[in-house]
CSV table of C-alpha atoms in Angstrom, one decimal:
chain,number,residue,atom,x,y,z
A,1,UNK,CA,1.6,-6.3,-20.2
A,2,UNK,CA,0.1,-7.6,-17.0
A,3,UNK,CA,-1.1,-5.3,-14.1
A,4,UNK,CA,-4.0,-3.8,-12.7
A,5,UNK,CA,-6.3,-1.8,-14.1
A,6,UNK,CA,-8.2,0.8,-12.3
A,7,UNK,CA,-11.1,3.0,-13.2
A,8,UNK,CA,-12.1,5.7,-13.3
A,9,UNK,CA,-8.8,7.7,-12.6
A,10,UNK,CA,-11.0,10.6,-11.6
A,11,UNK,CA,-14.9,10.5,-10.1
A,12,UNK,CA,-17.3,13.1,-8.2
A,13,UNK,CA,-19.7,12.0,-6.3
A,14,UNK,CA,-23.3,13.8,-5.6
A,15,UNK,CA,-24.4,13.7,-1.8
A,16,UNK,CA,-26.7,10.4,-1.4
A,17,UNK,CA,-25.5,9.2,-4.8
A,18,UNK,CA,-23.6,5.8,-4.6
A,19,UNK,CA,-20.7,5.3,-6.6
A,20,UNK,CA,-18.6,2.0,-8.1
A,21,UNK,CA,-14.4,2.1,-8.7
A,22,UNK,CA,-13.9,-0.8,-11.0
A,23,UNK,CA,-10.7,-3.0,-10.8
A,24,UNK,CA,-8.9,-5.8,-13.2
A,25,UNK,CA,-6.3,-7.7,-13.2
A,26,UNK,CA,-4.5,-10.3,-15.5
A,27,UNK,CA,-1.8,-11.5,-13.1
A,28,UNK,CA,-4.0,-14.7,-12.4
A,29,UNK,CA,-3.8,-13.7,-8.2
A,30,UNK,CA,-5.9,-15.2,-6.0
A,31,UNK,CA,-6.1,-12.2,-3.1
A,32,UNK,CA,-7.4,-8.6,-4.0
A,33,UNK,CA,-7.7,-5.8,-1.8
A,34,UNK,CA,-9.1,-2.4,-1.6
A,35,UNK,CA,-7.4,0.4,-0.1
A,36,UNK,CA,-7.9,3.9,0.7
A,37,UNK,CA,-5.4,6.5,1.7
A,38,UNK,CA,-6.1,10.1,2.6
A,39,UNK,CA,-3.3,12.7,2.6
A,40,UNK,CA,-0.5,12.6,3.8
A,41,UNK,CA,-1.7,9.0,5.3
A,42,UNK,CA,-0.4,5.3,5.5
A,43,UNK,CA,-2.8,3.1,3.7
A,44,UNK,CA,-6.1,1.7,5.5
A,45,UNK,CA,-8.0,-1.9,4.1
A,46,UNK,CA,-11.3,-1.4,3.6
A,47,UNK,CA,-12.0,-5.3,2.0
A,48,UNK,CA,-9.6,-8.0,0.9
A,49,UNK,CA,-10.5,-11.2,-1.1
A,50,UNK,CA,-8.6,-14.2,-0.7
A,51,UNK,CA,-10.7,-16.3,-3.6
A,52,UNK,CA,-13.2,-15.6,-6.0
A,53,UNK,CA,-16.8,-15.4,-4.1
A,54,UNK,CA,-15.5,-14.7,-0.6
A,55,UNK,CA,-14.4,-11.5,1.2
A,56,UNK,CA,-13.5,-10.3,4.3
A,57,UNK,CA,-14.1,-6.6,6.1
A,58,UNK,CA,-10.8,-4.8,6.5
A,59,UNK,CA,-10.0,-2.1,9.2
A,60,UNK,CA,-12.5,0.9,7.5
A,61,UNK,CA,-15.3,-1.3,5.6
A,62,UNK,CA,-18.4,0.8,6.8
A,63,UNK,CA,-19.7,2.1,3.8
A,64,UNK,CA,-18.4,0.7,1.5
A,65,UNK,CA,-19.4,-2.8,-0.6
A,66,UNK,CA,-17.7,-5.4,-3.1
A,67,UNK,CA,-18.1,-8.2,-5.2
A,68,UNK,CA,-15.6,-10.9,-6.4
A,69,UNK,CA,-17.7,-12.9,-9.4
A,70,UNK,CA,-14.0,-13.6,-10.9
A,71,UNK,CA,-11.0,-14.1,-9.9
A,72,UNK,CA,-9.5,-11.0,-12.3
A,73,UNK,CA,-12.2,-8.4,-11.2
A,74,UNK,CA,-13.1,-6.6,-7.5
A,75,UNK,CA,-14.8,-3.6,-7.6
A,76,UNK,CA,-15.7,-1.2,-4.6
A,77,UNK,CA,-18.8,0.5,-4.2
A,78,UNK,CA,-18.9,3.9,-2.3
A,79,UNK,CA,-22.1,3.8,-0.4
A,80,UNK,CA,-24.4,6.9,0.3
A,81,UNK,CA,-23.5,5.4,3.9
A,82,UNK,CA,-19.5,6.4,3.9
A,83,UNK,CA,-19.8,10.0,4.9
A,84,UNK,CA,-16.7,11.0,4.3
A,85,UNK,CA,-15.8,9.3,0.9
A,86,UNK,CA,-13.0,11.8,-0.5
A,87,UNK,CA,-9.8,10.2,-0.6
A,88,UNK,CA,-7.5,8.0,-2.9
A,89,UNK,CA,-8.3,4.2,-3.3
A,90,UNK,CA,-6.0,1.8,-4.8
A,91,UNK,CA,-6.7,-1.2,-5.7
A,92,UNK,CA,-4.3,-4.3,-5.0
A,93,UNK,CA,-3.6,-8.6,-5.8
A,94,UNK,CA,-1.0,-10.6,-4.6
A,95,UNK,CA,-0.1,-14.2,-5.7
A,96,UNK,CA,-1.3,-15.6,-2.7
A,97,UNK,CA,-0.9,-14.1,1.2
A,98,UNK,CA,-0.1,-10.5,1.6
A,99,UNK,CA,2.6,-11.4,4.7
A,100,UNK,CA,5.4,-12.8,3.1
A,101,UNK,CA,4.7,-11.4,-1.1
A,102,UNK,CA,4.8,-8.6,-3.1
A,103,UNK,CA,1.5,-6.7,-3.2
A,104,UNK,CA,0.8,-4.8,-6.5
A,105,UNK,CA,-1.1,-1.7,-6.8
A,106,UNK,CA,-2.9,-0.2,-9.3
A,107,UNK,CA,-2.6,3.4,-10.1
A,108,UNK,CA,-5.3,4.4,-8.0
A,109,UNK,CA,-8.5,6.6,-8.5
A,110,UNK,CA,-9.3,9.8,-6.9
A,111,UNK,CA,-13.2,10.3,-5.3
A,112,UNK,CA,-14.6,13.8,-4.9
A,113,UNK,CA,-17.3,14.7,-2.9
A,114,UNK,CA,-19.5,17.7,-4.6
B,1,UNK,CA,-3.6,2.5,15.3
B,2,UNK,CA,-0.3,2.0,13.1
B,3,UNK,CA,1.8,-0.2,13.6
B,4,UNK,CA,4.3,0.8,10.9
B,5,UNK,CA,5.7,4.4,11.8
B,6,UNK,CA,8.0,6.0,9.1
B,7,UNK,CA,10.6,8.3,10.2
B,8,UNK,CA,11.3,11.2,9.5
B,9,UNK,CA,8.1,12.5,8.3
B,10,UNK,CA,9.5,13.9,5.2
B,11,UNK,CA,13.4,14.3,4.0
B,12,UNK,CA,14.8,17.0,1.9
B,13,UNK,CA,18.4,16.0,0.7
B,14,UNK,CA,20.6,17.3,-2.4
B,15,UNK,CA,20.6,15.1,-5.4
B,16,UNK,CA,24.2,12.5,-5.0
B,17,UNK,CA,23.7,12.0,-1.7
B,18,UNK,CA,22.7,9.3,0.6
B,19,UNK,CA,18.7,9.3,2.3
B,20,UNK,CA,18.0,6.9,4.8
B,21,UNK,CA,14.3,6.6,6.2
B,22,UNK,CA,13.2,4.4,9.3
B,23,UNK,CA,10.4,2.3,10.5
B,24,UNK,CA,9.6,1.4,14.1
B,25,UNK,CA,7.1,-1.4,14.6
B,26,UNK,CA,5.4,-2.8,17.6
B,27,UNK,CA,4.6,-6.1,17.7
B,28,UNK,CA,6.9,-9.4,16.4
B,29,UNK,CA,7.2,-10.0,12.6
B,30,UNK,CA,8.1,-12.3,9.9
B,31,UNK,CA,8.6,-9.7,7.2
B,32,UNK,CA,8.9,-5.9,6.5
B,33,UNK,CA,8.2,-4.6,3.1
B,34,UNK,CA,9.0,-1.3,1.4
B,35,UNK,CA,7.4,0.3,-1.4
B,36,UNK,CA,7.7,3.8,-3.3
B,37,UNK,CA,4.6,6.0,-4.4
B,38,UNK,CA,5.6,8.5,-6.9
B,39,UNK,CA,3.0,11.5,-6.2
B,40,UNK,CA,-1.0,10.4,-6.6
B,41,UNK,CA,0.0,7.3,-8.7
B,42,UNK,CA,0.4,3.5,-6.9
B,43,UNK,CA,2.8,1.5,-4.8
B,44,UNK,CA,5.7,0.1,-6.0
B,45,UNK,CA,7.4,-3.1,-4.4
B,46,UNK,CA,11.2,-2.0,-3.7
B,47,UNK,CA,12.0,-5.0,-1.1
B,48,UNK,CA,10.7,-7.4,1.2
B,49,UNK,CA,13.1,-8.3,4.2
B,50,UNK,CA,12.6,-11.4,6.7
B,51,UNK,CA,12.3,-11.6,10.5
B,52,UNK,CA,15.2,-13.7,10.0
B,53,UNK,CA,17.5,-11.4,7.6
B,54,UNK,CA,19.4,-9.0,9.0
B,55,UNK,CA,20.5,-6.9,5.6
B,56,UNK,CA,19.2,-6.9,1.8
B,57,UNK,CA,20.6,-5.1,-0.6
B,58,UNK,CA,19.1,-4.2,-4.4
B,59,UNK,CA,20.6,-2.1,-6.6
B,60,UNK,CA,21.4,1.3,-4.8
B,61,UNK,CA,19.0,0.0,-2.3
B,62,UNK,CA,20.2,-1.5,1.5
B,63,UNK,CA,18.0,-2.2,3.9
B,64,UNK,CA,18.8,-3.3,7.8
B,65,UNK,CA,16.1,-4.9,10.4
B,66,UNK,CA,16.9,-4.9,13.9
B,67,UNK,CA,14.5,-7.5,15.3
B,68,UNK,CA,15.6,-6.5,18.8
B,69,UNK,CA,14.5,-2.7,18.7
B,70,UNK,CA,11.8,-3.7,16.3
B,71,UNK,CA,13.0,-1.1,13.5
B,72,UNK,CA,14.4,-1.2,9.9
B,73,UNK,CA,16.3,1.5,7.8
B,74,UNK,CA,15.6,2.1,4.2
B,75,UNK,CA,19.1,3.5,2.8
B,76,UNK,CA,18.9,4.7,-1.0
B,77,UNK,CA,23.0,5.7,-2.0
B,78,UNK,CA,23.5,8.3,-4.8
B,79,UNK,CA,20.6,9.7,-4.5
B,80,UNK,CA,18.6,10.9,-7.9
B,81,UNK,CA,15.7,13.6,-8.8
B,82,UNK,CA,13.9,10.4,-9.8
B,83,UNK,CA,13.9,9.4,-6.1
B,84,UNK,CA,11.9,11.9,-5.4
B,85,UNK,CA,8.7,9.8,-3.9
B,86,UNK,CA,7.0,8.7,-0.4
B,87,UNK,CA,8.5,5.6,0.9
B,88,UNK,CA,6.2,3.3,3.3
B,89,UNK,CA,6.8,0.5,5.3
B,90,UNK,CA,4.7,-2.7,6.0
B,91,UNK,CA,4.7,-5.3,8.8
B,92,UNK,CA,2.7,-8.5,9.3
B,93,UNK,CA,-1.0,-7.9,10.3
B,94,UNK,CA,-3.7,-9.3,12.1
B,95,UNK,CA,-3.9,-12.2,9.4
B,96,UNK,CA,-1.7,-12.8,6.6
B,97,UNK,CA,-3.7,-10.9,4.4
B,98,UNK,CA,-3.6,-7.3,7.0
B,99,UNK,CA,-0.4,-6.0,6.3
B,100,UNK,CA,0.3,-2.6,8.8
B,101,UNK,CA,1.2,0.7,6.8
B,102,UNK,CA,3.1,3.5,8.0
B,103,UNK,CA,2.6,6.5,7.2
B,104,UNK,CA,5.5,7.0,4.9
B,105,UNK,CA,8.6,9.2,4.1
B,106,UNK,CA,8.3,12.0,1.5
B,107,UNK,CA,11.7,12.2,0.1
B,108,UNK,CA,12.8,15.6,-2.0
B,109,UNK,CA,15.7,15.0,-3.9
B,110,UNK,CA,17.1,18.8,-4.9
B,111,UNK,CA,18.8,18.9,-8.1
């Protein structure tokens, strides 16, 4: 079936440590997008990728990294720089534009500070 | 800050009846999205509405956009226990890849 495909579900991260959330997808979409959402919260962008090897910053990217090598994989990296990591991140494509189309999410991963 | 704001903040109803959930947004649009999140797992696209549409309907699903008060109403008829989920609204961004996310609706449907 096609979707996307996050992982881990669940990570813990050490203080200083730097951690990668991997993401897939097989609906051949051009954008990607990382979100996070903390409880209780609306969703915030962190980075968005409109075609494989470019990406923009969203509204929270301090701290935080990606890559788009391919068009079907975007992962984020949680930086020892992002102080306050613990949250939910979801990971998202759309065919094209987000404004106007359906975004679809993964199922999301949970990050732990320990 | 948000541009999207979903209320009310949460919504307790018994199941069989009707829940309806509102958005207020700020600036001018060309389309409103909702989606449900079932508890800690993704968003799910429900319906996308159009600056120019007034009314949409899917399934048990109707939703209404008042350009002129810049607000839309999410109205789910027959409510189910399945229904119990956060509902969020989106509006256009900065860019078309920015969409604006409420904070959402947490919907209790009581059996």
């Amino acid at each position: 079936d096609g979707g996307i495909t996050q992982s881990p579900k669940y990570l813990f991260r050490k203080e200083g440590q730097n951690v990668t959330l991997s993401c897939e997808q097989n609906l051949n979409h051009d954008a990607m997008y990382w979100y996070r959402q903390d409880p209780g919260q609306g969703l915030r962008l962190i980075y968005y990728s409109q075609i494989v090897n470019d990406f923009q910053k969203g509204d929270i990217a301090e701290g935080y990294s990606v890559s788009r090598e391919k068009k079907e994989s975007f992962p984020l990296t949680v930086t020892s720089a992002q102080k306050n990591p613990t949250a939910f991140y979801l990971c998202a494509s759309s065919p094209f534009r987000a404004s106007g189309n359906t975004i679809y999410f993964g199922e999301g991963s949970w990050l732990t500070v320990v | 800050s948000q541009q999207g704001e979903e209320d009310p903040q949460a919504l307790s109803i018994q199941e069989g009846e009707n829940a309806t959930m509102n958005c207020s947004y700020k600036t001018s649009i060309n389309n409103l999205q909702w989606y449900r999140q079932n508890s800690g797992r993704g968003l799910v696209h429900l319906i996308l509405i159009r600056s120019n549409e007034r009314e949409k309907h899917s399934g048990r699903l109707r939703v209404t956009l008042d350009t002129s008060k810049k607000s839309s109403s999410l109205l789910i008829t027959a409510s189910r226990a399945a229904d119990t989920a956060s509902y969020f609204c989106a509006t256009d961004g900065y860019n078309n890849y920015q969409l604006i996310w409420g904070a959402g609706t947490k919907l209790i449907i009581k059996p």
